[in-house]
PDB file of N, CA and C in Angstrom:
ATOM      1  N   UNK A 682       0.810  -1.238  -0.089  1.00  0.00           N
ATOM      2  CA  UNK A 682       0.053   0.059  -0.050  1.00  0.00           C
ATOM      3  C   UNK A 682       0.797   0.987  -0.046  1.00  0.00           C
ATOM      4  N   UNK A 683       0.290   2.308  -0.670  1.00  0.00           N
ATOM      5  CA  UNK A 683       0.981   3.325  -0.763  1.00  0.00           C
ATOM      6  C   UNK A 683       0.214   4.535  -0.248  1.00  0.00           C
ATOM      7  N   UNK A 684       0.791   5.476   0.691  1.00  0.00           N
ATOM      8  CA  UNK A 684       0.252   6.565   1.377  1.00  0.00           C
ATOM      9  C   UNK A 684       0.635   7.733   1.372  1.00  0.00           C
ATOM     10  N   UNK A 685       0.100   8.706   0.984  1.00  0.00           N
ATOM     11  CA  UNK A 685       0.570  10.189   0.632  1.00  0.00           C
ATOM     12  C   UNK A 685       0.014  11.050   1.446  1.00  0.00           C
ATOM     13  N   UNK A 686       0.820  11.878   1.846  1.00  0.00           N
ATOM     14  CA  UNK A 686       0.874  12.866   3.202  1.00  0.00           C
ATOM     15  C   UNK A 686       1.244  14.292   2.258  1.00  0.00           C
ATOM     16  N   UNK A 687       0.595  15.364   2.150  1.00  0.00           N
ATOM     17  CA  UNK A 687       0.739  16.489   1.404  1.00  0.00           C
ATOM     18  C   UNK A 687       1.276  17.559   2.674  1.00  0.00           C
ATOM     19  N   UNK A 688       2.157  18.443   2.417  1.00  0.00           N
ATOM     20  CA  UNK A 688       2.327  19.030   3.492  1.00  0.00           C
ATOM     21  C   UNK A 688       2.437  20.453   3.053  1.00  0.00           C
ATOM     22  N   UNK A 689       2.979  20.571   1.656  1.00  0.00           N
ATOM     23  CA  UNK A 689       2.667  22.296   1.164  1.00  0.00           C
ATOM     24  C   UNK A 689       2.250  21.965  -0.181  1.00  0.00           C
ATOM     25  N   UNK A 690       1.162  22.932  -0.688  1.00  0.00           N
ATOM     26  CA  UNK A 690       0.437  22.901  -1.646  1.00  0.00           C
ATOM     27  C   UNK A 690       0.468  24.344  -1.872  1.00  0.00           C
ATOM     28  N   UNK A 691       1.299  25.116  -2.767  1.00  0.00           N
ATOM     29  CA  UNK A 691       1.017  26.412  -3.282  1.00  0.00           C
ATOM     30  C   UNK A 691       1.222  26.384  -4.760  1.00  0.00           C
ATOM     31  N   UNK A 692       1.078  27.701  -5.408  1.00  0.00           N
ATOM     32  CA  UNK A 692       1.199  27.820  -6.736  1.00  0.00           C
ATOM     33  C   UNK A 692       2.301  27.235  -7.497  1.00  0.00           C
ATOM     34  N   UNK A 693       3.592  27.114  -6.691  1.00  0.00           N
ATOM     35  CA  UNK A 693       4.881  27.064  -7.485  1.00  0.00           C
ATOM     36  C   UNK A 693       5.714  25.642  -6.724  1.00  0.00           C
ATOM     37  N   UNK A 694       4.950  25.167  -5.839  1.00  0.00           N
ATOM     38  CA  UNK A 694       5.677  24.159  -4.926  1.00  0.00           C
ATOM     39  C   UNK A 694       4.820  23.150  -4.430  1.00  0.00           C
ATOM     40  N   UNK A 695       5.212  21.746  -4.209  1.00  0.00           N
ATOM     41  CA  UNK A 695       4.472  20.723  -3.802  1.00  0.00           C
ATOM     42  C   UNK A 695       5.371  19.981  -2.707  1.00  0.00           C
ATOM     43  N   UNK A 696       4.922  19.706  -1.694  1.00  0.00           N
ATOM     44  CA  UNK A 696       6.210  18.949  -0.699  1.00  0.00           C
ATOM     45  C   UNK A 696       5.249  17.989   0.088  1.00  0.00           C
ATOM     46  N   UNK A 697       5.743  16.863   0.063  1.00  0.00           N
ATOM     47  CA  UNK A 697       5.036  15.774   0.967  1.00  0.00           C
ATOM     48  C   UNK A 697       5.771  14.908   1.356  1.00  0.00           C
ATOM     49  N   UNK A 698       5.169  13.809   1.852  1.00  0.00           N
ATOM     50  CA  UNK A 698       5.552  12.458   2.470  1.00  0.00           C
ATOM     51  C   UNK A 698       4.822  11.201   2.053  1.00  0.00           C
ATOM     52  N   UNK A 699       5.593  10.181   1.642  1.00  0.00           N
ATOM     53  CA  UNK A 699       4.815   8.979   1.031  1.00  0.00           C
ATOM     54  C   UNK A 699       5.493   7.840   2.062  1.00  0.00           C
ATOM     55  N   UNK A 700       4.262   7.040   2.449  1.00  0.00           N
ATOM     56  CA  UNK A 700       4.699   5.681   3.020  1.00  0.00           C
ATOM     57  C   UNK A 700       4.618   4.575   2.423  1.00  0.00           C
ATOM     58  N   UNK A 701       5.528   3.898   1.943  1.00  0.00           N
ATOM     59  CA  UNK A 701       5.258   2.692   1.230  1.00  0.00           C
ATOM     60  C   UNK A 701       5.499   1.470   1.748  1.00  0.00           C
ATOM     61  N   UNK A 702       4.640   0.563   2.001  1.00  0.00           N
ATOM     62  CA  UNK A 702       4.414  -0.389   2.683  1.00  0.00           C
ATOM     63  C   UNK A 702       5.481  -1.276   2.354  1.00  0.00           C
ATOM     64  N   UNK A 703       6.123  -2.365   3.096  1.00  0.00           N
ATOM     65  CA  UNK A 703       7.197  -3.164   3.082  1.00  0.00           C
ATOM     66  C   UNK A 703       6.818  -4.020   1.644  1.00  0.00           C
ATOM     67  N   UNK A 704       7.742  -4.431   0.823  1.00  0.00           N
ATOM     68  CA  UNK A 704       7.795  -5.151  -0.312  1.00  0.00           C
ATOM     69  C   UNK A 704       6.533  -4.570  -1.293  1.00  0.00           C
ATOM     70  N   UNK A 705       6.173  -3.499  -1.179  1.00  0.00           N
ATOM     71  CA  UNK A 705       5.332  -2.687  -2.289  1.00  0.00           C
ATOM     72  C   UNK A 705       6.101  -2.096  -3.043  1.00  0.00           C
ATOM     73  N   UNK A 706       5.519  -2.050  -4.384  1.00  0.00           N
ATOM     74  CA  UNK A 706       5.939  -1.527  -5.855  1.00  0.00           C
ATOM     75  C   UNK A 706       4.855  -0.480  -6.206  1.00  0.00           C
ATOM     76  N   UNK A 707       5.478   0.784  -6.025  1.00  0.00           N
ATOM     77  CA  UNK A 707       4.528   1.651  -6.976  1.00  0.00           C
ATOM     78  C   UNK A 707       4.742   1.606  -8.343  1.00  0.00           C
ATOM     79  N   UNK A 708       3.498   2.395  -8.994  1.00  0.00           N
ATOM     80  CA  UNK A 708       3.243   1.803 -10.292  1.00  0.00           C
ATOM     81  C   UNK A 708       4.448   3.006 -11.234  1.00  0.00           C
ATOM     82  N   UNK A 709       4.605   2.489 -12.297  1.00  0.00           N
ATOM     83  CA  UNK A 709       5.445   3.184 -13.011  1.00  0.00           C
ATOM     84  C   UNK A 709       4.936   4.508 -13.932  1.00  0.00           C
ATOM     85  N   UNK A 710       5.446   5.743 -13.870  1.00  0.00           N
ATOM     86  CA  UNK A 710       4.449   6.903 -14.153  1.00  0.00           C
ATOM     87  C   UNK A 710       5.233   7.875 -14.428  1.00  0.00           C
ATOM     88  N   UNK A 711       4.737   8.898 -15.095  1.00  0.00           N
ATOM     89  CA  UNK A 711       5.630  10.199 -15.334  1.00  0.00           C
ATOM     90  C   UNK A 711       4.875  11.661 -15.269  1.00  0.00           C
ATOM     91  N   UNK A 712       5.326  12.561 -15.332  1.00  0.00           N
ATOM     92  CA  UNK A 712       4.883  13.975 -15.000  1.00  0.00           C
ATOM     93  C   UNK A 712       5.549  14.796 -15.783  1.00  0.00           C
ATOM     94  N   UNK A 713       4.928  16.076 -16.099  1.00  0.00           N
ATOM     95  CA  UNK A 713       5.813  17.024 -16.779  1.00  0.00           C
ATOM     96  C   UNK A 713       6.721  17.675 -15.551  1.00  0.00           C
ATOM     97  N   UNK A 714       6.666  17.557 -14.382  1.00  0.00           N
ATOM     98  CA  UNK A 714       7.529  18.440 -13.325  1.00  0.00           C
ATOM     99  C   UNK A 714       8.457  17.731 -13.151  1.00  0.00           C
ATOM    100  N   UNK A 715       9.743  18.184 -12.717  1.00  0.00           N
ATOM    101  CA  UNK A 715      10.648  17.580 -11.903  1.00  0.00           C
ATOM    102  C   UNK A 715      10.474  17.257 -10.470  1.00  0.00           C
ATOM    103  N   UNK A 716      11.069  16.168 -10.197  1.00  0.00           N
ATOM    104  CA  UNK A 716      10.736  15.752  -8.607  1.00  0.00           C
ATOM    105  C   UNK A 716      11.992  15.080  -8.029  1.00  0.00           C
ATOM    106  N   UNK A 717      11.902  15.264  -6.652  1.00  0.00           N
ATOM    107  CA  UNK A 717      12.973  14.796  -5.932  1.00  0.00           C
ATOM    108  C   UNK A 717      12.418  14.030  -4.720  1.00  0.00           C
ATOM    109  N   UNK A 718      13.168  12.849  -4.541  1.00  0.00           N
ATOM    110  CA  UNK A 718      12.956  11.928  -3.436  1.00  0.00           C
ATOM    111  C   UNK A 718      14.008  12.181  -2.447  1.00  0.00           C
ATOM    112  N   UNK A 719      13.783  11.913  -1.274  1.00  0.00           N
ATOM    113  CA  UNK A 719      14.744  11.801  -0.186  1.00  0.00           C
ATOM    114  C   UNK A 719      14.307  10.712   0.560  1.00  0.00           C
ATOM    115  N   UNK A 720      14.960   9.312   0.876  1.00  0.00           N
ATOM    116  CA  UNK A 720      14.373   8.504   1.396  1.00  0.00           C
ATOM    117  C   UNK A 720      14.713   8.703   2.788  1.00  0.00           C
ATOM    118  N   UNK A 721      13.918   8.547   3.946  1.00  0.00           N
ATOM    119  CA  UNK A 721      14.020   8.868   5.414  1.00  0.00           C
ATOM    120  C   UNK A 721      14.321   7.591   6.178  1.00  0.00           C
ATOM    121  N   UNK A 722      13.477   6.418   5.635  1.00  0.00           N
ATOM    122  CA  UNK A 722      13.506   5.330   6.578  1.00  0.00           C
ATOM    123  C   UNK A 722      13.350   4.142   5.439  1.00  0.00           C
ATOM    124  N   UNK A 723      13.860   2.933   5.886  1.00  0.00           N
ATOM    125  CA  UNK A 723      13.653   1.728   5.281  1.00  0.00           C
ATOM    126  C   UNK A 723      14.909   1.706   3.992  1.00  0.00           C
ATOM    127  N   UNK A 724      14.422   0.637   2.928  1.00  0.00           N
ATOM    128  CA  UNK A 724      15.408   0.617   1.789  1.00  0.00           C
ATOM    129  C   UNK A 724      14.327   0.385   0.698  1.00  0.00           C
ATOM    130  N   UNK A 725      15.034   0.537  -0.605  1.00  0.00           N
ATOM    131  CA  UNK A 725      14.247   0.468  -1.824  1.00  0.00           C
ATOM    132  C   UNK A 725      15.113   0.761  -3.141  1.00  0.00           C
ATOM    133  N   UNK A 726      14.571   0.712  -4.015  1.00  0.00           N
ATOM    134  CA  UNK A 726      14.944   0.825  -5.294  1.00  0.00           C
ATOM    135  C   UNK A 726      14.284   1.876  -6.195  1.00  0.00           C
ATOM    136  N   UNK A 727      14.790   2.777  -6.637  1.00  0.00           N
ATOM    137  CA  UNK A 727      14.133   4.003  -7.310  1.00  0.00           C
ATOM    138  C   UNK A 727      14.109   3.394  -8.926  1.00  0.00           C
ATOM    139  N   UNK A 728      13.233   3.349  -9.561  1.00  0.00           N
ATOM    140  CA  UNK A 728      13.476   3.187 -11.044  1.00  0.00           C
ATOM    141  C   UNK A 728      13.137   4.356 -11.653  1.00  0.00           C
ATOM    142  N   UNK A 729      14.114   4.942 -12.646  1.00  0.00           N
ATOM    143  CA  UNK A 729      14.059   6.121 -13.292  1.00  0.00           C
ATOM    144  C   UNK A 729      14.512   6.087 -14.772  1.00  0.00           C
ATOM    145  N   UNK A 730      13.758   6.151 -15.683  1.00  0.00           N
ATOM    146  CA  UNK A 730      14.056   6.020 -17.071  1.00  0.00           C
ATOM    147  C   UNK A 730      14.317   4.817 -17.532  1.00  0.00           C
ATOM    148  N   UNK A 731      13.857   3.618 -16.813  1.00  0.00           N
ATOM    149  CA  UNK A 731      14.533   2.142 -17.071  1.00  0.00           C
ATOM    150  C   UNK A 731      15.655   1.936 -16.216  1.00  0.00           C
ATOM    151  N   UNK A 732      16.493   2.473 -15.597  1.00  0.00           N
ATOM    152  CA  UNK A 732      17.662   2.299 -14.442  1.00  0.00           C
ATOM    153  C   UNK A 732      17.235   2.045 -13.468  1.00  0.00           C
ATOM    154  N   UNK A 733      17.720   1.241 -12.531  1.00  0.00           N
ATOM    155  CA  UNK A 733      17.064   0.980 -11.204  1.00  0.00           C
ATOM    156  C   UNK A 733      18.341   1.517 -10.470  1.00  0.00           C
ATOM    157  N   UNK A 734      18.091   2.160  -9.235  1.00  0.00           N
ATOM    158  CA  UNK A 734      19.229   2.649  -8.032  1.00  0.00           C
ATOM    159  C   UNK A 734      18.596   2.170  -6.841  1.00  0.00           C
ATOM    160  N   UNK A 735      19.509   1.366  -6.108  1.00  0.00           N
ATOM    161  CA  UNK A 735      19.138   1.378  -4.674  1.00  0.00           C
ATOM    162  C   UNK A 735      19.101   2.611  -3.669  1.00  0.00           C
ATOM    163  N   UNK A 736      18.088   2.713  -2.918  1.00  0.00           N
ATOM    164  CA  UNK A 736      18.262   3.688  -1.904  1.00  0.00           C
ATOM    165  C   UNK A 736      18.478   3.367  -0.480  1.00  0.00           C
ATOM    166  N   UNK A 737      18.983   3.945   0.503  1.00  0.00           N
ATOM    167  CA  UNK A 737      19.143   3.733   1.634  1.00  0.00           C
ATOM    168  C   UNK A 737      18.709   5.123   2.598  1.00  0.00           C
ATOM    169  N   UNK A 738      18.408   4.998   3.656  1.00  0.00           N
ATOM    170  CA  UNK A 738      17.876   6.409   4.361  1.00  0.00           C
ATOM    171  C   UNK A 738      19.124   7.539   4.340  1.00  0.00           C
ATOM    172  N   UNK A 739      18.423   8.605   3.880  1.00  0.00           N
ATOM    173  CA  UNK A 739      19.671   9.823   3.492  1.00  0.00           C
ATOM    174  C   UNK A 739      19.732   9.786   2.083  1.00  0.00           C
ATOM    175  N   UNK A 740      19.673   8.836   0.975  1.00  0.00           N
ATOM    176  CA  UNK A 740      19.960   8.719  -0.238  1.00  0.00           C
ATOM    177  C   UNK A 740      18.774   9.791  -0.841  1.00  0.00           C
ATOM    178  N   UNK A 741      19.009  10.587  -1.963  1.00  0.00           N
ATOM    179  CA  UNK A 741      18.528  11.160  -2.742  1.00  0.00           C
ATOM    180  C   UNK A 741      18.262  11.162  -4.281  1.00  0.00           C
ATOM    181  N   UNK A 742      17.080  10.988  -4.857  1.00  0.00           N
ATOM    182  CA  UNK A 742      17.128  10.882  -6.178  1.00  0.00           C
ATOM    183  C   UNK A 742      16.310  12.221  -6.809  1.00  0.00           C
ATOM    184  N   UNK A 743      16.844  12.219  -7.901  1.00  0.00           N
ATOM    185  CA  UNK A 743      16.298  13.404  -8.695  1.00  0.00           C
ATOM    186  C   UNK A 743      15.787  12.938 -10.244  1.00  0.00           C
ATOM    187  N   UNK A 744      14.655  13.381 -10.491  1.00  0.00           N
ATOM    188  CA  UNK A 744      13.931  12.869 -11.485  1.00  0.00           C
ATOM    189  C   UNK A 744      13.137  13.809 -12.550  1.00  0.00           C
ATOM    190  N   UNK A 745      14.085  13.662 -13.420  1.00  0.00           N
ATOM    191  CA  UNK A 745      13.774  14.942 -14.685  1.00  0.00           C
ATOM    192  C   UNK A 745      12.189  14.706 -15.039  1.00  0.00           C
ATOM    193  N   UNK A 746      11.612  15.858 -15.318  1.00  0.00           N
ATOM    194  CA  UNK A 746      10.135  15.705 -15.810  1.00  0.00           C
ATOM    195  C   UNK A 746      10.199  14.924 -17.138  1.00  0.00           C
ATOM    196  N   UNK A 747       8.895  14.269 -17.340  1.00  0.00           N
ATOM    197  CA  UNK A 747       9.066  13.183 -18.128  1.00  0.00           C
ATOM    198  C   UNK A 747       9.364  11.932 -18.484  1.00  0.00           C
ATOM    199  N   UNK A 748      10.404  11.571 -17.249  1.00  0.00           N
ATOM    200  CA  UNK A 748      10.804  10.241 -17.365  1.00  0.00           C
ATOM    201  C   UNK A 748      10.113   9.521 -16.601  1.00  0.00           C
ATOM    202  N   UNK A 749       9.791   8.120 -17.025  1.00  0.00           N
ATOM    203  CA  UNK A 749       8.951   7.233 -16.207  1.00  0.00           C
ATOM    204  C   UNK A 749       9.784   6.567 -15.085  1.00  0.00           C
ATOM    205  N   UNK A 750       9.019   6.662 -13.804  1.00  0.00           N
ATOM    206  CA  UNK A 750       9.810   6.377 -12.679  1.00  0.00           C
ATOM    207  C   UNK A 750       8.749   5.715 -11.729  1.00  0.00           C
ATOM    208  N   UNK A 751       9.464   4.833 -10.997  1.00  0.00           N
ATOM    209  CA  UNK A 751       8.649   4.116  -9.668  1.00  0.00           C
ATOM    210  C   UNK A 751       9.478   4.108  -8.429  1.00  0.00           C
ATOM    211  N   UNK A 752       8.923   3.870  -7.370  1.00  0.00           N
ATOM    212  CA  UNK A 752       9.840   3.336  -5.874  1.00  0.00           C
ATOM    213  C   UNK A 752       9.203   2.151  -5.578  1.00  0.00           C
ATOM    214  N   UNK A 753      10.035   1.160  -5.307  1.00  0.00           N
ATOM    215  CA  UNK A 753       9.707  -0.019  -4.813  1.00  0.00           C
ATOM    216  C   UNK A 753      10.655  -0.219  -3.543  1.00  0.00           C
ATOM    217  N   UNK A 754       9.415  -0.708  -2.420  1.00  0.00           N
ATOM    218  CA  UNK A 754      10.284  -0.874  -1.037  1.00  0.00           C
ATOM    219  C   UNK A 754      10.765  -2.242  -0.958  1.00  0.00           C
ATOM    220  N   UNK A 755      11.897  -2.413  -0.733  1.00  0.00           N
ATOM    221  CA  UNK A 755      12.320  -3.852  -0.530  1.00  0.00           C
ATOM    222  C   UNK A 755      12.923  -4.271   0.707  1.00  0.00           C
ATOM    223  N   UNK A 756      12.860  -3.139   1.894  1.00  0.00           N
ATOM    224  CA  UNK A 756      13.377  -3.776   3.233  1.00  0.00           C
ATOM    225  C   UNK A 756      12.129  -4.359   3.938  1.00  0.00           C
ATOM    226  N   UNK A 757      12.506  -4.674   5.156  1.00  0.00           N
ATOM    227  CA  UNK A 757      11.493  -5.621   6.109  1.00  0.00           C
ATOM    228  C   UNK A 757      10.645  -4.757   6.792  1.00  0.00           C
ATOM    229  N   UNK A 758      10.479  -3.450   6.475  1.00  0.00           N
ATOM    230  CA  UNK A 758       9.873  -2.182   6.940  1.00  0.00           C
ATOM    231  C   UNK A 758       9.413  -1.419   6.161  1.00  0.00           C
ATOM    232  N   UNK A 759       8.318  -0.657   6.270  1.00  0.00           N
ATOM    233  CA  UNK A 759       7.875   0.488   5.588  1.00  0.00           C
ATOM    234  C   UNK A 759       8.976   1.433   4.853  1.00  0.00           C
ATOM    235  N   UNK A 760       8.745   1.882   3.796  1.00  0.00           N
ATOM    236  CA  UNK A 760       9.843   3.033   3.579  1.00  0.00           C
ATOM    237  C   UNK A 760       8.993   4.465   3.858  1.00  0.00           C
ATOM    238  N   UNK A 761       9.854   5.278   3.795  1.00  0.00           N
ATOM    239  CA  UNK A 761       9.127   6.490   4.352  1.00  0.00           C
ATOM    240  C   UNK A 761       9.857   7.741   3.191  1.00  0.00           C
ATOM    241  N   UNK A 762       9.414   8.166   2.411  1.00  0.00           N
ATOM    242  CA  UNK A 762       9.954   9.117   1.661  1.00  0.00           C
ATOM    243  C   UNK A 762       9.315  10.628   1.502  1.00  0.00           C
ATOM    244  N   UNK A 763      10.229  11.656   1.307  1.00  0.00           N
ATOM    245  CA  UNK A 763       9.797  13.126   1.000  1.00  0.00           C
ATOM    246  C   UNK A 763       9.841  13.232  -0.128  1.00  0.00           C
ATOM    247  N   UNK A 764       8.853  13.766  -0.929  1.00  0.00           N
ATOM    248  CA  UNK A 764       9.173  14.155  -1.962  1.00  0.00           C
ATOM    249  C   UNK A 764       8.867  15.725  -2.520  1.00  0.00           C
ATOM    250  N   UNK A 765       9.387  16.125  -3.637  1.00  0.00           N
ATOM    251  CA  UNK A 765       9.121  17.568  -3.761  1.00  0.00           C
ATOM    252  C   UNK A 765       8.874  17.728  -5.069  1.00  0.00           C
ATOM    253  N   UNK A 766       8.018  18.682  -5.645  1.00  0.00           N
ATOM    254  CA  UNK A 766       7.757  19.205  -7.068  1.00  0.00           C
ATOM    255  C   UNK A 766       8.150  20.832  -6.753  1.00  0.00           C
ATOM    256  N   UNK A 767       8.431  21.160  -7.990  1.00  0.00           N
ATOM    257  CA  UNK A 767       8.381  22.718  -8.535  1.00  0.00           C
ATOM    258  C   UNK A 767       7.777  23.009  -9.750  1.00  0.00           C
ATOM    259  N   UNK A 768       7.075  23.975  -9.966  1.00  0.00           N
ATOM    260  CA  UNK A 768       6.779  24.310 -11.119  1.00  0.00           C
ATOM    261  C   UNK A 768       7.875  24.638 -12.490  1.00  0.00           C
ATOM    262  N   UNK A 769       8.786  25.124 -11.943  1.00  0.00           N
ATOM    263  CA  UNK A 769      10.187  25.013 -12.887  1.00  0.00           C
ATOM    264  C   UNK A 769      11.127  24.217 -12.375  1.00  0.00           C
ATOM    265  N   UNK A 770      12.150  24.250 -13.145  1.00  0.00           N
ATOM    266  CA  UNK A 770      13.085  22.788 -13.136  1.00  0.00           C
ATOM    267  C   UNK A 770      13.826  23.071 -12.037  1.00  0.00           C
ATOM    268  N   UNK A 771      14.101  21.732 -11.026  1.00  0.00           N
ATOM    269  CA  UNK A 771      14.899  21.800 -10.075  1.00  0.00           C
ATOM    270  C   UNK A 771      16.355  21.587 -10.181  1.00  0.00           C
ATOM    271  N   UNK A 772      16.907  21.774 -11.595  1.00  0.00           N
ATOM    272  CA  UNK A 772      18.127  21.692 -11.984  1.00  0.00           C
ATOM    273  C   UNK A 772      19.154  22.268 -11.224  1.00  0.00           C
ATOM    274  N   UNK A 773      19.007  23.469 -10.890  1.00  0.00           N
ATOM    275  CA  UNK A 773      19.785  24.124 -10.066  1.00  0.00           C
ATOM    276  C   UNK A 773      20.087  23.744  -8.634  1.00  0.00           C
ATOM    277  N   UNK A 774      19.267  22.633  -8.000  1.00  0.00           N
ATOM    278  CA  UNK A 774      19.275  21.982  -7.003  1.00  0.00           C
ATOM    279  C   UNK A 774      19.582  20.838  -6.784  1.00  0.00           C
ATOM    280  N   UNK A 775      20.042  20.091  -7.853  1.00  0.00           N
ATOM    281  CA  UNK A 775      20.781  18.752  -8.021  1.00  0.00           C
ATOM    282  C   UNK A 775      22.148  18.835  -7.192  1.00  0.00           C
ATOM    283  N   UNK A 776      22.300  17.571  -6.537  1.00  0.00           N
ATOM    284  CA  UNK A 776      23.512  17.615  -5.887  1.00  0.00           C
ATOM    285  C   UNK A 776      24.490  16.609  -6.802  1.00  0.00           C
TER     286      UNK A 776
END
């Protein structure tokens, strides 16, 4: 199961937290906005544009708008992700 908690939603910024139950896979999707994930708890794999990357707490993933992506919780506990969208590109904020 996947649960979303919206923290901020104004005209230029969306920020929230997602809880991904253990061993759950989100559906592959895309959208126009750039997105950033920060894994707070658990373990997982983020798929971005057909490539998979392991994530552990503290890891960050940058997803360019238009790329198919999904998160898969792989650990024994639920994964907690922070997510961020902005109307403009996040390019200047990439690490």
